[in-house]
Short mmCIF file of C-alpha atoms in Angstrom, two decimals:
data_model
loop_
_atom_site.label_atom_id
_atom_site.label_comp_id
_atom_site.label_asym_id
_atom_site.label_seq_id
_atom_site.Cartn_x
_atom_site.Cartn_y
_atom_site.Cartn_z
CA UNK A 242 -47.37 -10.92 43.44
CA UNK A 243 -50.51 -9.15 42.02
CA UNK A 244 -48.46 -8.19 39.32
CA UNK A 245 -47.74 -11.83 38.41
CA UNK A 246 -50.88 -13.22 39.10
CA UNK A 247 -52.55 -10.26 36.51
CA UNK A 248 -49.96 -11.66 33.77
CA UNK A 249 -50.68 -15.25 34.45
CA UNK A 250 -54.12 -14.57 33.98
CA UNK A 251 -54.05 -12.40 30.71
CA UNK A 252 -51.72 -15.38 29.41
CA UNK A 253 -54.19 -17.71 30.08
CA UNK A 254 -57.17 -15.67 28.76
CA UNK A 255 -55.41 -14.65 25.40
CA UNK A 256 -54.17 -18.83 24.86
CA UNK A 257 -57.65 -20.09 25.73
CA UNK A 258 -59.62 -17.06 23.43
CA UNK A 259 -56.81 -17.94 20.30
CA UNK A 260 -57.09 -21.62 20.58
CA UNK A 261 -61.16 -20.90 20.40
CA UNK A 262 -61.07 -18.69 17.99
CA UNK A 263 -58.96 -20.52 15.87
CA UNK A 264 -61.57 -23.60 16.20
CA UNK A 265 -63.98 -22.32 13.06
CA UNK A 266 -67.39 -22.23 13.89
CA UNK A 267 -69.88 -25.77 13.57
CA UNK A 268 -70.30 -27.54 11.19
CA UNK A 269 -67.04 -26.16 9.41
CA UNK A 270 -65.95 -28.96 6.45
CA UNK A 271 -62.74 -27.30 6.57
CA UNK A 272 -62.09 -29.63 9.54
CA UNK A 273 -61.47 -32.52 7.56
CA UNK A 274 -58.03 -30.50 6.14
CA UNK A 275 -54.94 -30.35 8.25
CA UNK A 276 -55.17 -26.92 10.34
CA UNK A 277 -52.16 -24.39 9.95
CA UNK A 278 -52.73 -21.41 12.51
CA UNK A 279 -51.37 -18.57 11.87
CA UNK A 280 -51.49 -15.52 14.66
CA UNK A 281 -51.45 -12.35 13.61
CA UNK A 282 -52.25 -8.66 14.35
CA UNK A 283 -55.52 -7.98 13.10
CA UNK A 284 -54.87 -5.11 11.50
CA UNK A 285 -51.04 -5.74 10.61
CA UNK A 286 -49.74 -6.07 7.10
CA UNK A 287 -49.35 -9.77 7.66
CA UNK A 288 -52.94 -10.01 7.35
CA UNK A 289 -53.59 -8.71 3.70
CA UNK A 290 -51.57 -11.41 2.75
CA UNK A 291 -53.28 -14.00 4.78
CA UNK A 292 -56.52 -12.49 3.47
CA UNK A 293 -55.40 -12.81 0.18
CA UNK A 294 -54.72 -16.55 0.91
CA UNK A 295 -58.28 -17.03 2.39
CA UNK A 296 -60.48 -14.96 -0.31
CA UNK A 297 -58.84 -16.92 -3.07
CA UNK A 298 -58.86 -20.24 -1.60
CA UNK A 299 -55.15 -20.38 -1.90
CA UNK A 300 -54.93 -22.86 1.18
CA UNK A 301 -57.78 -25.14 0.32
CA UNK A 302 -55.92 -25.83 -3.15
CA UNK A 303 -52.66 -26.73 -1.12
CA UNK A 304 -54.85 -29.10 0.91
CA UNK A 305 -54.51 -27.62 3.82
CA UNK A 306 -57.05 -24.99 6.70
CA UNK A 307 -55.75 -21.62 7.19
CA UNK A 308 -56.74 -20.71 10.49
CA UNK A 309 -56.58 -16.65 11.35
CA UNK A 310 -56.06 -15.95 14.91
CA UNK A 311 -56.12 -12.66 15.34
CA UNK A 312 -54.17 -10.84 18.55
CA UNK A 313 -53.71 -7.98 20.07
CA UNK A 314 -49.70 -7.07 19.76
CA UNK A 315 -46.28 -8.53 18.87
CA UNK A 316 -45.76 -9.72 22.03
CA UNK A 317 -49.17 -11.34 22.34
CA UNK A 318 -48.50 -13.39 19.08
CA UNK A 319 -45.10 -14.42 20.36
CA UNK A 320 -46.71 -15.78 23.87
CA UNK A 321 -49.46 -17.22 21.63
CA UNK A 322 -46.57 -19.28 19.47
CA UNK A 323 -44.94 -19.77 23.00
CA UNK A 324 -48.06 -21.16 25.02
CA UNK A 325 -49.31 -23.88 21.77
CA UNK A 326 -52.65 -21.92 20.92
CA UNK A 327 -50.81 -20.98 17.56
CA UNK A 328 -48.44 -22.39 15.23
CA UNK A 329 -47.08 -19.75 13.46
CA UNK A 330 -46.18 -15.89 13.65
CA UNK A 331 -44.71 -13.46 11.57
CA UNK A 332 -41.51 -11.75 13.97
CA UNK A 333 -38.20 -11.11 13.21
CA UNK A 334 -34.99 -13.34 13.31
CA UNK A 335 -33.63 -11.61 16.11
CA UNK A 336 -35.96 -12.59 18.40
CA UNK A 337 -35.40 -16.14 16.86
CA UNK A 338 -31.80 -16.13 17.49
CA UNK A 339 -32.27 -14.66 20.77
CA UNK A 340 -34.88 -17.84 21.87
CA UNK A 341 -32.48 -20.22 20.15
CA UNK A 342 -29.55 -19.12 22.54
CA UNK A 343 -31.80 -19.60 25.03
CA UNK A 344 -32.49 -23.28 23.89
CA UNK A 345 -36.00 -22.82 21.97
CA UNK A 346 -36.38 -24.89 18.92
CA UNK A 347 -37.67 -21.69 16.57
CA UNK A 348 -36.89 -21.34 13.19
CA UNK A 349 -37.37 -18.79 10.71
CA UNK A 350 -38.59 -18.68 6.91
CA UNK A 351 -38.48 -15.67 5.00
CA UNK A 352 -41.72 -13.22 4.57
CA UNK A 353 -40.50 -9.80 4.10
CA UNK A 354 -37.33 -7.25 3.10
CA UNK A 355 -39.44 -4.21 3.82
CA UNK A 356 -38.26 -2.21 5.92
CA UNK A 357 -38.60 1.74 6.97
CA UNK A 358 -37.11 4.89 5.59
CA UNK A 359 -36.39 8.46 6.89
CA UNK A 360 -39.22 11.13 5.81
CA UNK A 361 -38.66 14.53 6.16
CA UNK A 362 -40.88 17.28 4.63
CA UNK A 363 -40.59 18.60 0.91
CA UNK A 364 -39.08 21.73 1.92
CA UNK A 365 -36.53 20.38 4.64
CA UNK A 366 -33.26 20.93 4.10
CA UNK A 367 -31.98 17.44 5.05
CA UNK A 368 -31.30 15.58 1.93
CA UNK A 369 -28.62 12.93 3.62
CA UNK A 370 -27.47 10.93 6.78
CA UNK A 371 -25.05 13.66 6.99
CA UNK A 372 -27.71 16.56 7.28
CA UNK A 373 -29.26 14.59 10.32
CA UNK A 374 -26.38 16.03 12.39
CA UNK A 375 -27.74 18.37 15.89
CA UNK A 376 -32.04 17.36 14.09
CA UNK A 377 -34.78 16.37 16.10
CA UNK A 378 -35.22 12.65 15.01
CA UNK A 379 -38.21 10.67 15.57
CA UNK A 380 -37.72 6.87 15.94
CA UNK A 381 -40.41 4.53 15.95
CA UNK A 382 -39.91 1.86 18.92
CA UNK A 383 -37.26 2.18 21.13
CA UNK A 384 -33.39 2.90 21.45
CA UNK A 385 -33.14 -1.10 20.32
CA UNK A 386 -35.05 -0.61 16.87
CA UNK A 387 -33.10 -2.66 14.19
CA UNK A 388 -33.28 0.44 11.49
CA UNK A 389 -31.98 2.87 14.30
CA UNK A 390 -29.14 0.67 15.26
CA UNK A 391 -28.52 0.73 11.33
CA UNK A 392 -28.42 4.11 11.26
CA UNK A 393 -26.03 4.79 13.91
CA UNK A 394 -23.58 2.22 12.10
CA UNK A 395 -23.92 4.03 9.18
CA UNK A 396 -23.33 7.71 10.42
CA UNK A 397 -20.77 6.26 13.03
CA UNK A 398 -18.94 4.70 10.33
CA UNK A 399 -19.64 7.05 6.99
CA UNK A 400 -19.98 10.67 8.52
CA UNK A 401 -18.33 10.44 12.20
CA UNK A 402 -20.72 10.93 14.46
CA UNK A 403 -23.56 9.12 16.25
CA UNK A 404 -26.72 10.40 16.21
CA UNK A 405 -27.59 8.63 19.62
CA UNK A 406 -25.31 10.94 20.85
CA UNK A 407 -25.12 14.08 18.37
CA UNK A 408 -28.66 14.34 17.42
CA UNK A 409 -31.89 14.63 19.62
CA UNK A 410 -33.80 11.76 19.55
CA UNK A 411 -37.51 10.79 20.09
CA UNK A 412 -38.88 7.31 20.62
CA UNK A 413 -42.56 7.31 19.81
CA UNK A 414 -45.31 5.09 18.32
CA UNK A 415 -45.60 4.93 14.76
CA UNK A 416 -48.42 6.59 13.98
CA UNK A 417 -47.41 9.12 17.04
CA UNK A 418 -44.19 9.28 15.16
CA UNK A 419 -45.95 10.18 11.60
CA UNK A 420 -47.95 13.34 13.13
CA UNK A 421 -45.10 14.46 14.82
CA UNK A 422 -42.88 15.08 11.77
CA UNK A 423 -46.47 16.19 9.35
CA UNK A 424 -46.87 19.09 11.72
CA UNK A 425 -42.38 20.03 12.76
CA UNK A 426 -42.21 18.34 16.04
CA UNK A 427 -39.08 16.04 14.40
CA UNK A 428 -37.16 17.09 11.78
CA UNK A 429 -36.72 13.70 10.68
CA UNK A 430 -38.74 10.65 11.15
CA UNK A 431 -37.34 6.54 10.80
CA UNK A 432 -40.41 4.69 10.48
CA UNK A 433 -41.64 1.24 9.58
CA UNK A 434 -42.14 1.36 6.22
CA UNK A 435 -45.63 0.95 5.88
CA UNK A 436 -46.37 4.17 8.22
CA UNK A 437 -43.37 5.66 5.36
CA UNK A 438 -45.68 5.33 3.14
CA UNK A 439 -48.55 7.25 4.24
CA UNK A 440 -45.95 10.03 4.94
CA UNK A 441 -44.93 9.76 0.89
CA UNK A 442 -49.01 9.61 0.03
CA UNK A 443 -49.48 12.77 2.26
CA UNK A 444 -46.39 14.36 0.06
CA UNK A 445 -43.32 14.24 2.59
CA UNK A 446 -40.18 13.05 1.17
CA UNK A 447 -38.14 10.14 1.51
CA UNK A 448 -34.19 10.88 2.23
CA UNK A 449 -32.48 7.35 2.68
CA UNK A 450 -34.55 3.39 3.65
CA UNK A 451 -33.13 0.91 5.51
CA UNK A 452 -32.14 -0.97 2.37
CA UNK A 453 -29.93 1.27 1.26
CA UNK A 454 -28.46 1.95 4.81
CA UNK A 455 -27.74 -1.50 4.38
CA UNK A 456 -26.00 -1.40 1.33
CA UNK A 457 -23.28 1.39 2.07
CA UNK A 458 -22.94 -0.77 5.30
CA UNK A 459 -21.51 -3.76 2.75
CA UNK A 460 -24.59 -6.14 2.71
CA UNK A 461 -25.09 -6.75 -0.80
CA UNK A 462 -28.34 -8.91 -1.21
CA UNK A 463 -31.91 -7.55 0.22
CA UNK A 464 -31.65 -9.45 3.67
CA UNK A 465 -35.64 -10.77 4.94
CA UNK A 466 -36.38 -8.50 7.98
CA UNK A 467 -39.41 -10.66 9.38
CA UNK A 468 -40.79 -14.31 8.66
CA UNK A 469 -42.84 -16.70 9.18
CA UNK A 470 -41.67 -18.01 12.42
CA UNK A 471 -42.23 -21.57 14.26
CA UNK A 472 -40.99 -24.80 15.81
CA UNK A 473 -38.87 -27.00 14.46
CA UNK A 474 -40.77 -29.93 16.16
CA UNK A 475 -43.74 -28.72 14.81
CA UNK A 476 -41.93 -28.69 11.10
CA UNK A 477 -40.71 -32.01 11.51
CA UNK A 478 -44.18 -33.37 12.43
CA UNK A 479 -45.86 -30.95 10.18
CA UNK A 480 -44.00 -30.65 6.62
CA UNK A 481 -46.51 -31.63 4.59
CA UNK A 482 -48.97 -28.79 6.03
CA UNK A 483 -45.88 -26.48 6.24
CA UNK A 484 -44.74 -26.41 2.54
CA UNK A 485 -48.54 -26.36 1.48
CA UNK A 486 -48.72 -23.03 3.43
CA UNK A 487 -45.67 -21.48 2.32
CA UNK A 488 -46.64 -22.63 -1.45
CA UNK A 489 -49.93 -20.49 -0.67
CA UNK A 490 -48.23 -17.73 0.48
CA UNK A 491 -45.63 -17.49 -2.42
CA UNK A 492 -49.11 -17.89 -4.21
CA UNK A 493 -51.02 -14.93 -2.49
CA UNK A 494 -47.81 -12.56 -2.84
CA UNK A 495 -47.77 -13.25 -6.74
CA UNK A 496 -51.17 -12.24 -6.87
CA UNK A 497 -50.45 -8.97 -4.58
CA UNK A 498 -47.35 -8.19 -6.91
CA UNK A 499 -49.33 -8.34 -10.25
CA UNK A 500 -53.10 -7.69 -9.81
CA UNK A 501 -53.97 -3.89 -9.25
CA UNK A 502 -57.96 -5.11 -8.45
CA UNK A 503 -56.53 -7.29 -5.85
CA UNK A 504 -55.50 -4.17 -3.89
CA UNK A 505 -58.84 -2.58 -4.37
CA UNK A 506 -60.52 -5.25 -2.55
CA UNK A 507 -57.90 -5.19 0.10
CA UNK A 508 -58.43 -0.89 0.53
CA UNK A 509 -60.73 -1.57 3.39
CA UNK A 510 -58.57 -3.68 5.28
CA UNK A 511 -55.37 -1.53 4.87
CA UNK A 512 -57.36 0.93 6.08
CA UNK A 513 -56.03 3.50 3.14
CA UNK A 514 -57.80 6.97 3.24
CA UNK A 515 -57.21 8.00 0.01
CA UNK A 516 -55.96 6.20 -4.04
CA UNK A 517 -52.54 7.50 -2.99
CA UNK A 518 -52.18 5.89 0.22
CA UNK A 519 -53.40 2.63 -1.35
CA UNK A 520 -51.19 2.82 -3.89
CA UNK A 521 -48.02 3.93 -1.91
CA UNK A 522 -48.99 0.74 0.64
CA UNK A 523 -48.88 -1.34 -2.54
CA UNK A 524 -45.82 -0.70 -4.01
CA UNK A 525 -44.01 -0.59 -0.48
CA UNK A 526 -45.55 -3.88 -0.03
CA UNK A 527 -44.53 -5.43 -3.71
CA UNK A 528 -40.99 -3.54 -3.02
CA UNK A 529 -40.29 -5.89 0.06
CA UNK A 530 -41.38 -9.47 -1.68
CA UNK A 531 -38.51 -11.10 -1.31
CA UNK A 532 -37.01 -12.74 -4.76
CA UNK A 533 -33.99 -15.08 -3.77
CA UNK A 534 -32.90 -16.92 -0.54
CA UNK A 535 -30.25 -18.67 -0.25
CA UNK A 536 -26.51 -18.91 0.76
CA UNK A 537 -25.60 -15.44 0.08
CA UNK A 538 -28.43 -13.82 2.06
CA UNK A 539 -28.04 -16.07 5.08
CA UNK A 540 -24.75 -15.02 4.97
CA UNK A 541 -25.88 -11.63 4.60
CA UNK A 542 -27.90 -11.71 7.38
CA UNK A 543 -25.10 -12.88 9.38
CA UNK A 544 -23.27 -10.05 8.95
CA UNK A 545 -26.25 -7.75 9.63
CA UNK A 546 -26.46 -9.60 12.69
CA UNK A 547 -23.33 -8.60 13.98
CA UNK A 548 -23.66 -4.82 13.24
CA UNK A 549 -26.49 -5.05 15.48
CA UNK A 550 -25.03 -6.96 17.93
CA UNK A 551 -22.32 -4.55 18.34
CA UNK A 552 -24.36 -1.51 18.86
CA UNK A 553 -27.53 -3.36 21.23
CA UNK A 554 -24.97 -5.58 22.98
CA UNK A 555 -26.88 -8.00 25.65
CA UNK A 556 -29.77 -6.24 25.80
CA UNK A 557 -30.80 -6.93 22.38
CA UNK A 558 -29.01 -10.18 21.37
CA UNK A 559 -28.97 -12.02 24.96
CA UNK A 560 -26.42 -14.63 24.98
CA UNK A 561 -25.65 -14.75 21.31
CA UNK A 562 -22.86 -12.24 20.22
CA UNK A 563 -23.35 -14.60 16.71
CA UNK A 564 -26.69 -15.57 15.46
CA UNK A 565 -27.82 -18.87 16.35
CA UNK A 566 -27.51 -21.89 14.35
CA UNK A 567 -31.23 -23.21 12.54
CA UNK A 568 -32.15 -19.09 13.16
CA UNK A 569 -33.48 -19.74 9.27
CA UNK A 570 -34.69 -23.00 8.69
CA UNK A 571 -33.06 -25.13 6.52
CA UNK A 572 -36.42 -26.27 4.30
CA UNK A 573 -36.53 -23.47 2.26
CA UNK A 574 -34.50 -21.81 -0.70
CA UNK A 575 -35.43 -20.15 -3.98
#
């Protein structure tokens, strides 16, 4: 019961501290524009390009008030989008499909294809999937990760064996994850690819990403592995506000892609210790802009869907062996 009551009461606390936050201070004349706020990890990649957005006035020109809330984790942005104090977040379809099944009105529109890779030092002696046979491999998150489960298809299906079972595996925290295979506790780390980068700025080297997993798995197109995620009441009530911000956000990642100064005023916030980190963040960052979405990457995603599904089972996917209908919403293409 103590338990409970604890939960209830961070719930309440993190709502009521977004939803003030998100207010802008007195006297704001950004008031007089329709709000759009977006919750977000404060020091998550999401927020360069929300930054971006801001510093350039990218939302006032839309007509619209990009409001920042900034939170604490994942799963404090998804009760955030849950509870009202937000109306956006930046999560995976997964969990989208997952809600839908259970008969939430979320809906998804593409942010991101970047995903992780598999570093290894220069002078390992793994060079493929294959080699990863009887290693120490360090996975960032947990035995559900979407790259892992990936990974497993692939080496189930390519090279006969399952690493879940044939290799030794270690679930750690990213950065955790990123020491661990610097200094030869892992042979091999899968990490998110932003964290992949730092490891290719420090001079490790890259064996396989998730991308190409994908593609010797049969999915042809670059599939979006997070978006922009909200209501479809909210849409429907809001799709004036909604296209403005997604206009500004196509906006801010055309500036990201093409202006090299832009990055040096974001160094700070990415929180780069060095040029080659920055620049190793940048390009893994212009490398997952996503350029088409349409019919063939829905479809795509589909059949990513179902890989995953086979391999996490309930645990993952809940009550939807097939990913749920409006999963992507249907006001976007390009």
């Amino acid at each position: 019961m103590r338990h409970l009551v604890t939960s209830l009461f961070v719930a309440v606390s993190l709502l009521f501290g977004a939803q003030a936050q998100a207010a802008g201070p007195p006297g704001d004349t950004s008031t007089t524009r329709p709000a759009v706020r977006v919750g977000v990890l404060k020091f998550g990649t999401v927020s360069w390009e929300l930054d971006t957005i801001k510093s350039h006035g990218l939302d006032a020109g839309e007509g619209i008030d990009l409001r920042i809330v900034d939170l604490a984790s994942n799963q404090a942005t998804q009760v955030a989008l849950q509870g009202g104090a937000v109306d956006m977040i930046v999560t995976d379809w997964l969990w989208v499909s997952r809600q839908r099944a259970a008969g939430a009105d979320f809906t998804l529109a593409p942010y991101s294809t970047a995903a992780g890779s598999i570093m290894v030092p220069a002078n390992s002696p793994i060079n493929s999937i294959a080699d990863l046979k009887g290693r120490r491999i360090g996975v960032a998150g947990g035995p559900l990760d979407k790259s892992w489960l990936l990974l497993r298809a692939l080496s189930i299906q390519k090279n006969g064996f399952d690493p879940d079972k044939d290799s030794e595996k270690v679930f750690a925290a990213p950065p955790l994850l990123n020491e661990q295979v610097a200094n030869g506790g892992v042979d091999a780390a899968l990490n998110y690819w932003n964290f992949a980068a730092r490891l290719k700025a420090a001079g490790l080297r890259q064996v396989v990403t998730v991308d190409e997993i994908e593609k010797e798995l049969g999915i042809e197109t670059s599939v979006p592995i997070i978006g922009y995620v909200f209501h479809d009441a909210w849409a429907d009530a809001n799709g004036l506000a909604l296209n403005a911000f997604l206009r500004a956000s196509q906006k801010a990642k055309a500036i990201m892609r093409d202006s090299d100064d832009e990055w040096r005023r974001l160094a700070p916030l990415t929180k780069a210790e060095d040029d080659a980190t920055l620049l190793a963040l940048r390009d893994g960052y212009r490398a997952g802009i996503p350029t088409s979405w349409g019919d063939a990457e829905r479809r795509d995603a589909e059949r990513v869907y179902e890989i995953l599904a086979k391999l996490g089972g309930r645990e993952l996917v809940g009550d939807s062996p097939q990913l749920s209908p409006g999963t992507f919403w249907a006001g976007i293409r390009f």
